[in-house]
Amino acid sequence: MSQRPDAHAAAREFQFSGEVLGLKPHGTGHINDTFLVTCRAPGEPIRYILQHINRRVFHDPVAVMQNIERVTTHLAAQAAGQPDGERRSLHLVPARDGRNWHADRNGEMWRAYRAIENARTYETATSAGQAFQAARAFGHFQRQLSSLPPPRLNETIPDFHSTPKRFALLEQAVAADVAGRAALAAPEIEFARLRQSITGILLDAHLPERITHNDTKFNNVLLDDKTGEAVCVIDLDTVMPGLALYDFGDMVRTTTSPANEDERDLKLVTMQFPMFEALVRGYLETAGAFLTPAERRLLAFSGKLITFEIGIRFLTDYLSGDTYFKVHRDGHNLDRCRTQFKLVESIERQEEKMNRLVESIG
Ligand code: ADP
Ligand code: GN1
Ligand code: MG
């Protein structure tokens, strides 16, 4: 019998500043479990972020932690000495045995970070300024990691952003139809099939491999409460070798539409051009120094492809009986898929104009 992972017990295994005063679930992630921990300290209590890593998704959590340890150490070294440098990168908190993770008696994996205070994440961007900040921060993140010394980072989820493989998995799920839902999703399956021809375009473009974040949702960057500036890129589970455009594409997916990822009122889902413009300007400010002409040319396309890819993944999970992403209501994954596909259509309608903008910025 598997038991619910015990976050209180796990919290006692980390080198926190003092006694744990409180612990509560935090965030809206679809895979791991996150808790905000408050600890006694002289003066103000100190807060930490405690996370339970989903082993169904991350089959080698130690490889994930090796990547995170190398990346956070490298980023912290570059931030040191800068104004507010402490808040500009994540800091792992060691477990009692000195490792950067703790495996509990059931083999469940945990890690902890110092909480970055006076900053927060948002599910959707409400101004072009926020989009600019996020894109600038993710571009900066890629740039800083371009100097990470070898060896290559672990590929913790192989083919994570291979859209052709994601498409093949969708076809397998349709054929198996284990949850008897394929008929209910017939229009979405048709939508996906009509666009199969675009799935290989990024992989066939021979773009350079870089170190990428691979989950650049808008809610994975902390914005300062006072200034609104991006303080720190978070959620590093999928940092690994990848294409720069995977990151830019997911910014387009999660930042340009005013609607939540699972919005049911599809009228609200639309690619807002000024948000796209802010993303391009913010990203080029920091990543412009290393992007190749081919990468620049595909910026708008990457937004369409990654939105399509995540839509396919939600659809596949719906057809498979909701085994991957956490769901909170019936049909949740199908709702999420519909939202992504609506955004794909909105991008398709504006793609030429988006490309012209990228060209004009140069
Ligand atoms: P998930 O993979 O579940 O999305 P995240 O690492 O993004 O996990 O964390 C979930 C939420 O917890 C974030 O959206 C953010 O609000 C908060 N968070 C994560 N790390 C920190 C941190 N070091 N300091 C402050 N808040 C954090
Ligand atoms: C998952 O864990 P979270 O919510 O940050 C997923 C991403 C998807 C995203 C869709 C390891 O990210 O790839 O883009 O949901 N993470 C993993 O919201 O599959
Ligand atoms: Mg997150």
Short mmCIF file of C-alpha atoms and ligand atoms in Angstrom, two decimals:
data_model
loop_
_atom_site.label_atom_id
_atom_site.label_comp_id
_atom_site.label_asym_id
_atom_site.label_seq_id
_atom_site.Cartn_x
_atom_site.Cartn_y
_atom_site.Cartn_z
CA MET A 1 0.00 0.00 0.00
CA SER A 2 1.47 3.34 -0.96
CA GLN A 3 0.93 6.13 1.59
CA ARG A 4 0.70 9.83 1.00
CA PRO A 5 4.23 11.23 1.14
CA ASP A 6 4.84 12.75 4.58
CA ALA A 7 5.99 16.33 4.08
CA HIS A 8 6.30 17.04 7.83
CA ALA A 9 8.65 14.10 8.30
CA ALA A 10 10.65 15.17 5.23
CA ALA A 11 10.93 18.73 6.52
CA ARG A 12 12.72 17.46 9.63
CA GLU A 13 15.44 15.97 7.42
CA PHE A 14 16.72 19.28 6.05
CA GLN A 15 19.15 21.72 7.63
CA PHE A 16 16.56 24.44 8.20
CA SER A 17 17.37 27.28 10.55
CA GLY A 18 15.21 26.07 13.43
CA GLU A 19 12.07 24.26 14.45
CA VAL A 20 9.36 23.96 11.77
CA LEU A 21 6.48 26.23 12.80
CA GLY A 22 4.22 25.57 9.81
CA LEU A 23 4.01 23.84 6.45
CA LYS A 24 1.39 24.28 3.76
CA PRO A 25 0.86 23.25 0.13
CA HIS A 26 2.00 25.93 -2.29
CA GLY A 27 1.82 26.60 -6.04
CA THR A 28 -0.13 25.15 -8.94
CA GLY A 29 2.32 22.70 -10.54
CA HIS A 30 1.00 19.68 -12.43
CA ILE A 31 3.73 17.20 -11.48
CA ASN A 32 5.56 17.69 -8.17
CA ASP A 33 4.20 18.70 -4.75
CA THR A 34 5.43 21.98 -3.31
CA PHE A 35 5.18 23.17 0.31
CA LEU A 36 6.00 26.46 1.96
CA VAL A 37 7.74 25.81 5.28
CA THR A 38 8.07 28.40 8.03
CA CYS A 39 10.83 27.93 10.60
CA ARG A 40 11.68 29.61 13.85
CA ALA A 41 14.67 31.91 13.67
CA PRO A 42 16.06 34.69 15.79
CA GLY A 43 14.00 37.76 14.84
CA GLU A 44 11.73 37.00 11.84
CA PRO A 45 10.76 33.40 10.97
CA ILE A 46 12.58 32.04 7.89
CA ARG A 47 10.73 30.37 5.03
CA TYR A 48 11.74 27.53 2.76
CA ILE A 49 10.30 25.74 -0.25
CA LEU A 50 10.08 21.96 0.19
CA GLN A 51 9.37 19.81 -2.87
CA HIS A 52 8.43 16.19 -3.38
CA ILE A 53 9.69 14.97 -6.75
CA ASN A 54 7.30 12.87 -8.80
CA ARG A 55 9.13 9.62 -9.54
CA ARG A 56 6.56 8.49 -12.11
CA VAL A 57 7.71 11.42 -14.24
CA PHE A 58 11.33 11.75 -13.17
CA HIS A 59 12.63 8.19 -13.27
CA ASP A 60 16.10 9.24 -12.11
CA PRO A 61 15.59 11.96 -9.48
CA VAL A 62 19.25 11.89 -8.50
CA ALA A 63 20.16 12.84 -12.08
CA VAL A 64 17.64 15.70 -11.80
CA MET A 65 19.29 16.88 -8.59
CA GLN A 66 22.78 16.64 -10.11
CA ASN A 67 21.65 18.97 -12.88
CA ILE A 68 20.02 21.38 -10.45
CA GLU A 69 23.06 21.42 -8.19
CA ARG A 70 25.41 22.24 -11.06
CA VAL A 71 23.09 24.85 -12.52
CA THR A 72 22.28 26.64 -9.26
CA THR A 73 25.96 26.70 -8.26
CA HIS A 74 26.92 28.21 -11.61
CA LEU A 75 24.13 30.80 -11.52
CA ALA A 76 24.82 31.74 -7.90
CA ALA A 77 28.52 32.29 -8.67
CA GLN A 78 27.56 34.71 -11.44
CA ALA A 79 25.00 36.53 -9.30
CA ALA A 80 27.34 36.90 -6.34
CA GLY A 81 28.44 40.47 -5.88
CA GLN A 82 25.62 41.87 -8.03
CA PRO A 83 23.03 44.05 -6.32
CA ASP A 84 20.50 41.78 -4.65
CA GLY A 85 22.62 38.82 -5.83
CA GLU A 86 21.29 36.43 -3.18
CA ARG A 87 17.75 36.62 -4.60
CA ARG A 88 18.86 36.15 -8.22
CA SER A 89 19.38 32.43 -8.10
CA LEU A 90 17.94 29.46 -6.26
CA HIS A 91 19.81 28.09 -3.26
CA LEU A 92 19.38 24.45 -2.31
CA VAL A 93 19.24 23.62 1.39
CA PRO A 94 21.24 20.48 2.26
CA ALA A 95 19.68 17.53 4.04
CA ARG A 96 21.08 16.41 7.40
CA ASP A 97 23.45 13.98 5.70
CA GLY A 98 24.89 16.81 3.59
CA ARG A 99 23.30 15.74 0.32
CA ASN A 100 21.10 18.11 -1.65
CA TRP A 101 18.16 15.76 -1.47
CA HIS A 102 16.53 13.40 0.95
CA ALA A 103 15.10 9.96 0.15
CA ASP A 104 12.50 8.94 2.73
CA ARG A 105 11.87 5.38 3.92
CA ASN A 106 9.51 4.74 0.99
CA GLY A 107 12.09 5.97 -1.47
CA GLU A 108 10.20 9.25 -2.05
CA MET A 109 12.54 12.06 -3.06
CA TRP A 110 12.58 15.52 -1.49
CA ARG A 111 14.58 18.72 -1.88
CA ALA A 112 14.42 22.19 -0.39
CA TYR A 113 15.30 25.74 -1.39
CA ARG A 114 15.56 28.95 0.57
CA ALA A 115 12.42 30.97 -0.16
CA ILE A 116 12.99 34.14 -2.14
CA GLU A 117 10.99 36.79 -0.30
CA ASN A 118 9.05 39.82 -1.54
CA ALA A 119 8.50 38.28 -4.95
CA ARG A 120 5.79 36.10 -6.45
CA THR A 121 4.67 34.17 -9.50
CA TYR A 122 1.52 34.79 -11.57
CA GLU A 123 -0.51 32.39 -13.67
CA THR A 124 -1.05 34.91 -16.46
CA ALA A 125 0.71 38.10 -17.51
CA THR A 126 -1.41 41.21 -17.27
CA SER A 127 0.91 43.71 -18.91
CA ALA A 128 3.47 43.83 -21.69
CA GLY A 129 5.99 44.93 -19.06
CA GLN A 130 5.58 41.60 -17.26
CA ALA A 131 6.02 39.66 -20.50
CA PHE A 132 9.18 41.66 -21.24
CA GLN A 133 10.58 40.91 -17.79
CA ALA A 134 9.93 37.17 -18.04
CA ALA A 135 11.47 36.87 -21.50
CA ARG A 136 14.49 38.90 -20.49
CA ALA A 137 15.00 36.66 -17.46
CA PHE A 138 14.73 33.39 -19.39
CA GLY A 139 17.10 34.73 -22.06
CA HIS A 140 19.55 35.76 -19.34
CA PHE A 141 19.23 32.28 -17.83
CA GLN A 142 20.19 30.65 -21.15
CA ARG A 143 23.04 33.06 -21.62
CA GLN A 144 24.47 32.43 -18.16
CA LEU A 145 24.29 28.69 -18.68
CA SER A 146 26.11 28.85 -21.98
CA SER A 147 29.30 28.99 -19.92
CA LEU A 148 28.54 25.94 -17.77
CA PRO A 149 31.67 23.75 -17.88
CA PRO A 150 31.35 20.18 -19.23
CA PRO A 151 30.15 17.44 -18.91
CA ARG A 152 26.82 17.73 -20.71
CA LEU A 153 23.84 17.90 -18.35
CA ASN A 154 21.83 14.72 -17.80
CA GLU A 155 18.93 14.25 -20.18
CA THR A 156 16.48 13.52 -17.40
CA ILE A 157 13.45 13.05 -19.68
CA PRO A 158 14.69 11.96 -23.11
CA ASP A 159 12.90 13.54 -26.10
CA PHE A 160 11.02 15.82 -23.73
CA HIS A 161 10.32 18.38 -26.47
CA SER A 162 10.38 16.07 -29.46
CA THR A 163 7.05 17.04 -31.01
CA PRO A 164 7.13 14.15 -33.53
CA LYS A 165 7.51 11.66 -30.66
CA ARG A 166 4.72 13.42 -28.75
CA PHE A 167 2.55 13.08 -31.84
CA ALA A 168 3.35 9.35 -32.11
CA LEU A 169 2.36 8.90 -28.46
CA LEU A 170 -0.92 10.64 -29.19
CA GLU A 171 -1.63 8.22 -32.05
CA GLN A 172 -0.84 5.29 -29.74
CA ALA A 173 -3.25 6.66 -27.13
CA VAL A 174 -5.98 7.11 -29.75
CA ALA A 175 -5.50 3.53 -30.96
CA ALA A 176 -5.50 2.07 -27.43
CA ASP A 177 -8.35 4.29 -26.20
CA VAL A 178 -7.96 2.77 -22.72
CA ALA A 179 -10.37 5.22 -21.09
CA GLY A 180 -12.99 5.02 -23.86
CA ARG A 181 -12.70 8.77 -24.51
CA ALA A 182 -11.50 8.94 -28.12
CA ALA A 183 -15.02 9.58 -29.45
CA LEU A 184 -15.43 12.49 -27.00
CA ALA A 185 -12.23 14.06 -28.28
CA ALA A 186 -12.79 13.45 -31.99
CA PRO A 187 -12.57 17.15 -33.01
CA GLU A 188 -9.31 17.61 -31.08
CA ILE A 189 -7.78 14.44 -32.56
CA GLU A 190 -8.72 15.73 -36.00
CA PHE A 191 -7.21 19.14 -35.18
CA ALA A 192 -3.93 17.49 -34.23
CA ARG A 193 -3.81 15.23 -37.29
CA LEU A 194 -4.32 18.17 -39.62
CA ARG A 195 -1.12 19.70 -38.28
CA GLN A 196 1.15 16.65 -38.13
CA SER A 197 3.31 18.11 -40.89
CA ILE A 198 4.65 20.89 -38.66
CA THR A 199 5.85 18.60 -35.86
CA GLY A 200 9.38 18.03 -37.22
CA ILE A 201 10.23 21.57 -38.29
CA LEU A 202 12.38 22.61 -35.29
CA LEU A 203 14.22 19.30 -35.12
CA ASP A 204 14.90 19.34 -38.88
CA ALA A 205 16.28 22.90 -38.79
CA HIS A 206 19.66 21.75 -37.37
CA LEU A 207 19.63 24.35 -34.62
CA PRO A 208 22.42 24.40 -32.01
CA GLU A 209 22.02 22.45 -28.82
CA ARG A 210 22.03 24.70 -25.76
CA ILE A 211 21.25 24.40 -22.09
CA THR A 212 17.61 25.23 -21.75
CA HIS A 213 15.01 25.41 -19.02
CA ASN A 214 12.31 23.52 -20.92
CA ASP A 215 9.39 24.64 -18.73
CA THR A 216 9.36 28.41 -19.18
CA LYS A 217 5.80 28.96 -18.05
CA PHE A 218 5.13 32.49 -16.94
CA ASN A 219 4.58 31.14 -13.43
CA ASN A 220 8.16 29.90 -13.32
CA VAL A 221 9.69 33.33 -12.89
CA LEU A 222 9.46 35.28 -9.64
CA LEU A 223 8.62 38.98 -10.09
CA ASP A 224 9.59 41.48 -7.40
CA ASP A 225 6.58 42.72 -5.39
CA LYS A 226 7.75 46.33 -5.43
CA THR A 227 9.48 46.88 -8.75
CA GLY A 228 7.78 44.19 -10.88
CA GLU A 229 11.22 43.18 -12.15
CA ALA A 230 12.02 39.52 -12.75
CA VAL A 231 14.09 38.39 -9.78
CA CYS A 232 14.72 34.71 -10.37
CA VAL A 233 13.93 31.85 -12.74
CA ILE A 234 12.64 28.85 -10.78
CA ASP A 235 11.42 25.27 -11.35
CA LEU A 236 14.62 23.72 -12.66
CA ASP A 237 13.56 20.05 -12.88
CA THR A 238 13.75 19.94 -16.64
CA VAL A 239 16.88 22.02 -17.17
CA MET A 240 18.88 19.97 -19.68
CA PRO A 241 20.23 20.08 -23.22
CA GLY A 242 17.64 21.49 -25.62
CA LEU A 243 16.82 24.12 -28.21
CA ALA A 244 16.57 27.78 -27.25
CA LEU A 245 13.25 27.90 -29.07
CA TYR A 246 11.63 25.37 -26.75
CA ASP A 247 11.95 28.04 -24.09
CA PHE A 248 10.83 30.93 -26.25
CA GLY A 249 7.89 28.88 -27.54
CA ASP A 250 6.62 28.08 -24.07
CA MET A 251 6.81 31.77 -23.15
CA VAL A 252 4.51 32.54 -26.07
CA ARG A 253 2.15 29.79 -24.93
CA THR A 254 1.89 30.97 -21.34
CA THR A 255 2.34 34.72 -21.54
CA THR A 256 0.52 36.07 -24.58
CA SER A 257 -3.02 34.90 -23.76
CA PRO A 258 -4.99 36.59 -20.99
CA ALA A 259 -6.71 33.27 -20.18
CA ASN A 260 -5.58 30.54 -17.81
CA GLU A 261 -4.18 27.34 -19.27
CA ASP A 262 -7.41 25.49 -18.46
CA GLU A 263 -9.89 28.26 -19.34
CA ARG A 264 -13.21 26.82 -20.52
CA ASP A 265 -14.50 29.99 -22.13
CA LEU A 266 -12.51 29.76 -25.34
CA LYS A 267 -13.56 33.25 -26.39
CA LEU A 268 -11.05 34.51 -23.83
CA VAL A 269 -8.13 32.65 -25.41
CA THR A 270 -6.18 34.78 -27.85
CA MET A 271 -2.59 35.62 -28.78
CA GLN A 272 -2.24 39.30 -27.90
CA PHE A 273 0.20 40.88 -30.31
CA PRO A 274 1.64 43.50 -27.90
CA MET A 275 2.53 40.70 -25.49
CA PHE A 276 4.35 38.85 -28.25
CA GLU A 277 6.23 42.00 -29.16
CA ALA A 278 7.27 42.45 -25.52
CA LEU A 279 8.48 38.84 -25.39
CA VAL A 280 10.59 39.25 -28.51
CA ARG A 281 12.12 42.49 -27.27
CA GLY A 282 12.81 41.11 -23.79
CA TYR A 283 14.25 37.84 -25.06
CA LEU A 284 16.47 39.49 -27.68
CA GLU A 285 17.82 41.90 -25.09
CA THR A 286 19.54 39.02 -23.32
CA ALA A 287 19.60 36.11 -25.80
CA GLY A 288 20.14 38.27 -28.88
CA ALA A 289 23.89 38.04 -28.39
CA PHE A 290 24.02 34.31 -29.16
CA LEU A 291 20.94 33.47 -31.25
CA THR A 292 21.64 32.40 -34.84
CA PRO A 293 19.66 33.79 -37.81
CA ALA A 294 17.84 30.45 -38.12
CA GLU A 295 16.75 30.60 -34.49
CA ARG A 296 15.50 34.17 -34.93
CA ARG A 297 13.52 33.22 -38.03
CA LEU A 298 11.69 30.51 -36.10
CA LEU A 299 10.77 32.56 -33.00
CA ALA A 300 7.09 32.98 -33.93
CA PHE A 301 6.85 29.44 -35.25
CA SER A 302 8.20 28.07 -31.96
CA GLY A 303 5.28 29.69 -30.13
CA LYS A 304 2.84 27.84 -32.36
CA LEU A 305 4.71 24.54 -32.17
CA ILE A 306 5.22 24.41 -28.42
CA THR A 307 1.59 25.42 -27.80
CA PHE A 308 0.54 22.64 -30.18
CA GLU A 309 2.92 20.18 -28.48
CA ILE A 310 1.60 20.83 -24.97
CA GLY A 311 -1.94 20.61 -26.35
CA ILE A 312 -1.09 17.18 -27.76
CA ARG A 313 0.32 16.12 -24.40
CA PHE A 314 -2.85 17.17 -22.54
CA LEU A 315 -4.94 15.33 -25.15
CA THR A 316 -2.80 12.19 -24.86
CA ASP A 317 -3.18 12.24 -21.09
CA TYR A 318 -6.93 12.71 -21.37
CA LEU A 319 -7.14 9.67 -23.66
CA SER A 320 -4.88 7.68 -21.33
CA GLY A 321 -7.13 8.25 -18.32
CA ASP A 322 -5.26 11.19 -16.70
CA THR A 323 -2.15 9.41 -15.49
CA TYR A 324 0.48 12.14 -15.97
CA PHE A 325 -0.76 15.66 -15.18
CA LYS A 326 -2.63 16.32 -11.93
CA VAL A 327 -6.32 16.94 -12.68
CA HIS A 328 -8.86 18.71 -10.48
CA ARG A 329 -12.11 18.06 -12.38
CA ASP A 330 -13.63 15.77 -15.02
CA GLY A 331 -12.37 16.57 -18.47
CA HIS A 332 -9.64 18.83 -17.09
CA ASN A 333 -6.99 17.63 -19.54
CA LEU A 334 -9.43 17.98 -22.46
CA ASP A 335 -10.20 21.56 -21.36
CA ARG A 336 -6.47 22.28 -21.23
CA CYS A 337 -6.01 20.77 -24.69
CA ARG A 338 -8.82 22.88 -26.13
CA THR A 339 -7.29 26.04 -24.70
CA GLN A 340 -3.93 25.23 -26.29
CA PHE A 341 -5.47 24.44 -29.66
CA LYS A 342 -7.49 27.66 -29.59
CA LEU A 343 -4.27 29.54 -28.99
CA VAL A 344 -2.60 27.68 -31.88
CA GLU A 345 -5.38 28.93 -34.17
CA SER A 346 -4.94 32.46 -32.90
CA ILE A 347 -1.18 32.27 -33.60
CA GLU A 348 -1.83 30.82 -37.07
CA ARG A 349 -3.96 33.84 -37.91
CA GLN A 350 -1.22 36.25 -36.82
CA GLU A 351 1.89 34.30 -37.74
CA GLU A 352 2.85 36.39 -40.77
CA LYS A 353 2.57 39.59 -38.82
CA MET A 354 4.56 38.04 -35.97
CA ASN A 355 7.30 37.06 -38.42
CA ARG A 356 7.36 40.57 -39.88
CA LEU A 357 7.80 42.01 -36.41
CA VAL A 358 10.74 39.70 -35.65
CA GLU A 359 12.36 40.67 -38.97
CA SER A 360 11.88 44.35 -38.26
CA ILE A 361 13.53 44.08 -34.86
CA GLY A 362 16.41 42.21 -36.53
P1 ADP B 1 6.12 23.18 -9.81
O1 ADP B 1 7.00 22.28 -10.62
O2 ADP B 1 5.19 22.41 -9.00
O3 ADP B 1 5.49 24.26 -10.64
P2 ADP B 1 7.85 25.29 -8.70
O4 ADP B 1 9.28 25.00 -8.47
O5 ADP B 1 7.49 26.13 -9.85
O6 ADP B 1 7.10 23.86 -8.75
O7 ADP B 1 7.25 25.92 -7.38
C1 ADP B 1 5.86 26.12 -7.20
C2 ADP B 1 5.63 27.55 -6.70
O8 ADP B 1 6.34 27.75 -5.48
C3 ADP B 1 6.15 28.61 -7.65
O9 ADP B 1 5.22 28.97 -8.60
C4 ADP B 1 6.47 29.76 -6.70
O10 ADP B 1 5.32 30.51 -6.45
C5 ADP B 1 6.90 29.05 -5.44
N1 ADP B 1 8.37 28.95 -5.32
C6 ADP B 1 9.16 27.96 -5.80
N2 ADP B 1 10.45 28.15 -5.46
C7 ADP B 1 10.48 29.29 -4.74
C8 ADP B 1 11.52 30.02 -4.06
N3 ADP B 1 12.78 29.58 -4.02
N4 ADP B 1 11.17 31.13 -3.40
C9 ADP B 1 9.90 31.58 -3.38
N5 ADP B 1 8.87 30.93 -3.97
C10 ADP B 1 9.15 29.80 -4.65
C1 GN1 B 2 4.20 20.53 -16.34
O1 GN1 B 2 5.21 20.83 -13.35
P1 GN1 B 2 4.77 21.99 -14.16
O2 GN1 B 2 3.34 22.30 -13.93
O3 GN1 B 2 5.70 23.16 -14.02
C2 GN1 B 2 5.10 19.81 -17.36
C3 GN1 B 2 5.48 20.78 -18.46
C4 GN1 B 2 4.23 21.32 -19.13
C5 GN1 B 2 3.36 21.97 -18.07
C6 GN1 B 2 2.05 22.45 -18.67
C7 GN1 B 2 7.92 17.60 -16.21
O4 GN1 B 2 4.95 21.54 -15.71
O5 GN1 B 2 6.25 20.11 -19.44
O6 GN1 B 2 4.56 22.25 -20.13
O7 GN1 B 2 3.07 21.08 -17.00
N1 GN1 B 2 6.29 19.29 -16.70
C8 GN1 B 2 6.71 18.04 -16.94
O8 GN1 B 2 1.48 23.39 -17.83
O9 GN1 B 2 6.15 17.29 -17.73
MG MG B 3 6.43 25.80 -11.58
#
